[in-house]
Amino acid sequence: MLEIIQNNWMLLFIGQYPNGPLGGIVATLLIAVAGLALAFPVAVLLAVARISPFRWVGLPAAFIVHVVRGTPFLMVLFWSYFALPVLIGRPLSGFWTLVGALVLYESAYLAEVIRAGIQALPKGQEEAARSLGFGYFRTLALVILPQALYNSLPALIGQFVSLIKETSLGYVISVNEFTYAAAQLNSQLLVQPVEVFTILAITYFIICFTLTQSARWLEQRIAHSRQGSPGGRQAQPQTSILATEPMP
């Protein structure tokens, strides 16, 4: 396997670039980042709609979330591949088709993460803001959402891990990502499929495990910050000088 990596690491890392389209691990990470960045604002809107006191806003948002979460991503990918060019009136590259499918799919999952973060906040936060004269939307934008998004950061990283793994399905529509690069390498070598796809699996594991550990570390930091102990250390009470000096 080391020989395969040594001789073909450029193909696995950036695909055929600069003599061809960008691919490999770099393309996988770019697709995942683009999918998360574009899905995030959609997810915030869906989460806000889900907790809205207005049923005509909350019910359609709940319907969208439940339908998308109950549909396999492969079906969403096929739907995007055939329907998006018709909807926008022009053909789309495989890269943007995959990004569009990821935005549609992940926005539903991220919306539930953000909604859970909002509902986990104490009711006193909203009541205090309203007592200061803040309206509903101002309270949501300035008080509720910043805290909810901060508390949801570990879960958002977890969703980014899921995004990275879901990009591998771009192979079925010929997107030049990491799995597609590994398939190209396997077609060149022909007799070493086990080694090639073992390299693929190990690389995915390293990337996803690193991000998962980062999410756990961040979750611990957030938990410590809630307890008022920056850096994870418990603050030691200071002893009063009057309590330690002898009485005259």
Short mmCIF file of C-alpha atoms in Angstrom, two decimals, residues 11-17 20-31 93-96 98 167-182 184 204:
data_model
loop_
_atom_site.label_atom_id
_atom_site.label_comp_id
_atom_site.label_asym_id
_atom_site.label_seq_id
_atom_site.Cartn_x
_atom_site.Cartn_y
_atom_site.Cartn_z
CA LEU A 11 -4.14 11.63 -7.93
CA LEU A 12 -5.63 10.78 -4.53
CA PHE A 13 -4.93 14.26 -3.16
CA ILE A 14 -5.95 16.65 -5.96
CA GLY A 15 -7.13 14.36 -8.77
CA GLN A 16 -5.91 15.27 -12.26
CA TYR A 17 -5.38 18.95 -11.44
CA GLY A 20 -7.74 18.13 -15.48
CA PRO A 21 -10.52 18.78 -12.97
CA LEU A 22 -9.73 19.16 -9.29
CA GLY A 23 -10.48 15.96 -7.40
CA GLY A 24 -9.31 13.70 -4.62
CA ILE A 25 -9.32 14.63 -0.95
CA VAL A 26 -9.21 18.36 -1.71
CA ALA A 27 -12.37 18.18 -3.80
CA THR A 28 -14.12 16.12 -1.12
CA LEU A 29 -13.32 18.71 1.55
CA LEU A 30 -14.32 21.61 -0.72
CA ILE A 31 -17.67 19.98 -1.49
CA SER A 93 -21.77 20.31 -13.34
CA GLY A 94 -21.51 17.24 -11.14
CA PHE A 95 -19.76 19.33 -8.48
CA TRP A 96 -22.66 21.76 -8.05
CA LEU A 98 -23.70 17.23 -5.45
CA THR A 167 -19.73 13.14 -0.63
CA SER A 168 -18.56 9.63 -1.55
CA LEU A 169 -21.95 9.04 -3.22
CA GLY A 170 -20.95 11.66 -5.77
CA TYR A 171 -19.13 8.79 -7.44
CA VAL A 172 -22.44 7.60 -8.98
CA ILE A 173 -22.80 10.86 -10.94
CA SER A 174 -19.07 11.00 -11.82
CA VAL A 175 -18.07 13.79 -9.44
CA ASN A 176 -14.30 14.00 -9.15
CA GLU A 177 -14.04 13.49 -5.41
CA PHE A 178 -11.91 11.13 -3.33
CA THR A 179 -13.86 7.92 -4.00
CA TYR A 180 -13.90 8.68 -7.73
CA ALA A 181 -10.11 9.20 -7.67
CA ALA A 182 -9.68 5.85 -5.90
CA GLN A 184 -9.71 5.74 -11.29
CA TYR A 204 -11.78 8.56 5.51
#
